[in-house]
Amino acid sequence: TILLSNILAHFDTAVPRRRLFACDSFQGLPESTERDQEGGMAVGQKGAFAASRDSFTRNLQQHGAWSDERIVVVEGWFHDTLPRLAPSLAALSYLRLD
């Protein structure tokens, strides 16, 4: 998010300016399912990589990447938030899910 925000701030000349939607549960990894464990891959523990929304914002601010006008934080799990968010988006230029 820091890298993308700084790239947009430097190169984006579109009017209105593009926004960066940061979608995150802030709860870390969800409970693993049987499908996650297929192929013998290691899976993380529920809650691993959790971080607060405040620490997320603070981290962006410390790296000069926070912008109230540009960054929209959407809190929740993808399967809950993306269907609600999709109708308000006319187009996407980049989508990264993990």
PDB file of C-alpha atoms in Angstrom:
ATOM      1  CA  THR A   1       0.000   0.000   0.000  1.00  0.00           C
ATOM      2  CA  ILE A   2       2.871   2.369   0.784  1.00  0.00           C
ATOM      3  CA  LEU A   3       4.509   1.774  -2.592  1.00  0.00           C
ATOM      4  CA  LEU A   4       1.247   2.095  -4.558  1.00  0.00           C
ATOM      5  CA  SER A   5       0.244   5.237  -2.704  1.00  0.00           C
ATOM      6  CA  ASN A   6       3.586   6.896  -3.398  1.00  0.00           C
ATOM      7  CA  ILE A   7       3.502   5.862  -7.064  1.00  0.00           C
ATOM      8  CA  LEU A   8       0.021   7.345  -7.453  1.00  0.00           C
ATOM      9  CA  ALA A   9       1.049  10.540  -5.662  1.00  0.00           C
ATOM     10  CA  HIS A  10       4.019  10.972  -8.000  1.00  0.00           C
ATOM     11  CA  PHE A  11       2.648   9.884 -11.388  1.00  0.00           C
ATOM     12  CA  ASP A  12      -1.122  10.287 -11.274  1.00  0.00           C
ATOM     13  CA  THR A  13      -2.193  13.372 -13.169  1.00  0.00           C
ATOM     14  CA  ALA A  14      -5.794  12.272 -13.736  1.00  0.00           C
ATOM     15  CA  VAL A  15      -8.600  14.560 -12.687  1.00  0.00           C
ATOM     16  CA  PRO A  16     -10.335  13.542 -10.528  1.00  0.00           C
ATOM     17  CA  ARG A  17      -7.381  11.836  -8.935  1.00  0.00           C
ATOM     18  CA  ARG A  18      -7.410   8.068  -8.654  1.00  0.00           C
ATOM     19  CA  ARG A  19      -8.170   6.572  -5.283  1.00  0.00           C
ATOM     20  CA  LEU A  20      -6.488   3.638  -3.608  1.00  0.00           C
ATOM     21  CA  PHE A  21      -8.903   1.268  -1.880  1.00  0.00           C
ATOM     22  CA  ALA A  22      -7.176  -0.618   0.924  1.00  0.00           C
ATOM     23  CA  CYS A  23      -9.401  -3.577   1.800  1.00  0.00           C
ATOM     24  CA  ASP A  24      -8.365  -5.531   4.881  1.00  0.00           C
ATOM     25  CA  SER A  25      -9.996  -7.385   7.745  1.00  0.00           C
ATOM     26  CA  PHE A  26      -7.240  -6.308  10.165  1.00  0.00           C
ATOM     27  CA  GLN A  27      -7.960  -9.652  11.862  1.00  0.00           C
ATOM     28  CA  GLY A  28      -5.066 -11.559  10.292  1.00  0.00           C
ATOM     29  CA  LEU A  29      -5.535 -14.889   8.583  1.00  0.00           C
ATOM     30  CA  PRO A  30      -8.962 -16.504   8.692  1.00  0.00           C
ATOM     31  CA  GLU A  31      -9.520 -20.052   9.908  1.00  0.00           C
ATOM     32  CA  SER A  32      -7.997 -22.454   7.383  1.00  0.00           C
ATOM     33  CA  THR A  33     -10.252 -24.789   5.431  1.00  0.00           C
ATOM     34  CA  GLU A  34      -9.653 -28.226   3.955  1.00  0.00           C
ATOM     35  CA  ARG A  35      -9.131 -26.575   0.573  1.00  0.00           C
ATOM     36  CA  ASP A  36      -6.351 -24.424   2.044  1.00  0.00           C
ATOM     37  CA  GLN A  37      -4.548 -27.570   3.132  1.00  0.00           C
ATOM     38  CA  GLU A  38      -4.706 -29.361  -0.240  1.00  0.00           C
ATOM     39  CA  GLY A  39      -1.365 -30.301  -1.734  1.00  0.00           C
ATOM     40  CA  GLY A  40       0.388 -30.440   1.613  1.00  0.00           C
ATOM     41  CA  MET A  41       1.129 -26.719   1.746  1.00  0.00           C
ATOM     42  CA  ALA A  42       1.715 -25.135   5.112  1.00  0.00           C
ATOM     43  CA  VAL A  43      -1.085 -22.889   6.312  1.00  0.00           C
ATOM     44  CA  GLY A  44      -0.843 -20.090   8.814  1.00  0.00           C
ATOM     45  CA  GLN A  45      -2.584 -19.921  12.134  1.00  0.00           C
ATOM     46  CA  LYS A  46      -5.857 -18.070  12.483  1.00  0.00           C
ATOM     47  CA  GLY A  47      -5.103 -14.463  13.431  1.00  0.00           C
ATOM     48  CA  ALA A  48      -1.504 -14.508  12.196  1.00  0.00           C
ATOM     49  CA  PHE A  49      -0.475 -11.183  10.623  1.00  0.00           C
ATOM     50  CA  ALA A  50      -3.249  -9.254  12.391  1.00  0.00           C
ATOM     51  CA  ALA A  51      -2.696  -5.525  12.720  1.00  0.00           C
ATOM     52  CA  SER A  52      -4.902  -2.704  13.881  1.00  0.00           C
ATOM     53  CA  ARG A  53      -6.332  -0.160  11.496  1.00  0.00           C
ATOM     54  CA  ASP A  54      -4.571   2.526  13.533  1.00  0.00           C
ATOM     55  CA  SER A  55      -1.176   0.865  13.044  1.00  0.00           C
ATOM     56  CA  PHE A  56      -1.906   0.564   9.297  1.00  0.00           C
ATOM     57  CA  THR A  57      -2.687   4.278   9.050  1.00  0.00           C
ATOM     58  CA  ARG A  58       0.253   5.238  11.262  1.00  0.00           C
ATOM     59  CA  ASN A  59       2.626   3.177   9.098  1.00  0.00           C
ATOM     60  CA  LEU A  60       1.427   4.950   5.947  1.00  0.00           C
ATOM     61  CA  GLN A  61       1.784   8.334   7.643  1.00  0.00           C
ATOM     62  CA  GLN A  62       5.331   7.549   8.812  1.00  0.00           C
ATOM     63  CA  HIS A  63       6.326   6.754   5.219  1.00  0.00           C
ATOM     64  CA  GLY A  64       4.669   9.841   3.744  1.00  0.00           C
ATOM     65  CA  ALA A  65       2.103   7.701   1.952  1.00  0.00           C
ATOM     66  CA  TRP A  66      -1.130   8.674   3.725  1.00  0.00           C
ATOM     67  CA  SER A  67      -3.671  10.854   1.948  1.00  0.00           C
ATOM     68  CA  ASP A  68      -7.197  11.468   3.248  1.00  0.00           C
ATOM     69  CA  GLU A  69      -8.289  12.350  -0.287  1.00  0.00           C
ATOM     70  CA  ARG A  70      -6.690   9.378  -2.020  1.00  0.00           C
ATOM     71  CA  ILE A  71      -6.802   6.378   0.338  1.00  0.00           C
ATOM     72  CA  VAL A  72     -10.105   4.711   1.199  1.00  0.00           C
ATOM     73  CA  VAL A  73      -9.839   2.057   3.909  1.00  0.00           C
ATOM     74  CA  VAL A  74     -12.484  -0.668   3.652  1.00  0.00           C
ATOM     75  CA  GLU A  75     -12.492  -2.847   6.756  1.00  0.00           C
ATOM     76  CA  GLY A  76     -13.781  -6.417   6.575  1.00  0.00           C
ATOM     77  CA  TRP A  77     -13.325  -9.747   4.805  1.00  0.00           C
ATOM     78  CA  PHE A  78     -13.161  -9.664   0.983  1.00  0.00           C
ATOM     79  CA  HIS A  79     -16.249 -11.849   0.567  1.00  0.00           C
ATOM     80  CA  ASP A  80     -18.265  -9.308   2.589  1.00  0.00           C
ATOM     81  CA  THR A  81     -16.787  -6.012   1.415  1.00  0.00           C
ATOM     82  CA  LEU A  82     -15.986  -6.444  -2.271  1.00  0.00           C
ATOM     83  CA  PRO A  83     -19.565  -7.232  -3.401  1.00  0.00           C
ATOM     84  CA  ARG A  84     -20.759  -4.056  -1.625  1.00  0.00           C
ATOM     85  CA  LEU A  85     -17.896  -1.989  -3.024  1.00  0.00           C
ATOM     86  CA  ALA A  86     -18.009  -3.215  -6.644  1.00  0.00           C
ATOM     87  CA  PRO A  87     -21.115  -1.271  -7.815  1.00  0.00           C
ATOM     88  CA  SER A  88     -19.485   2.038  -6.831  1.00  0.00           C
ATOM     89  CA  LEU A  89     -16.371   1.401  -8.913  1.00  0.00           C
ATOM     90  CA  ALA A  90     -16.512   2.430 -12.556  1.00  0.00           C
ATOM     91  CA  ALA A  91     -13.189   0.801 -13.423  1.00  0.00           C
ATOM     92  CA  LEU A  92     -10.125  -0.716 -11.823  1.00  0.00           C
ATOM     93  CA  SER A  93      -6.586  -0.069 -12.970  1.00  0.00           C
ATOM     94  CA  TYR A  94      -4.934  -2.552 -10.596  1.00  0.00           C
ATOM     95  CA  LEU A  95      -6.236  -5.211  -8.226  1.00  0.00           C
ATOM     96  CA  ARG A  96      -4.073  -7.177  -5.819  1.00  0.00           C
ATOM     97  CA  LEU A  97      -5.613  -9.784  -3.551  1.00  0.00           C
ATOM     98  CA  ASP A  98      -3.790 -11.997  -1.099  1.00  0.00           C
TER      99      ASP A  98
END
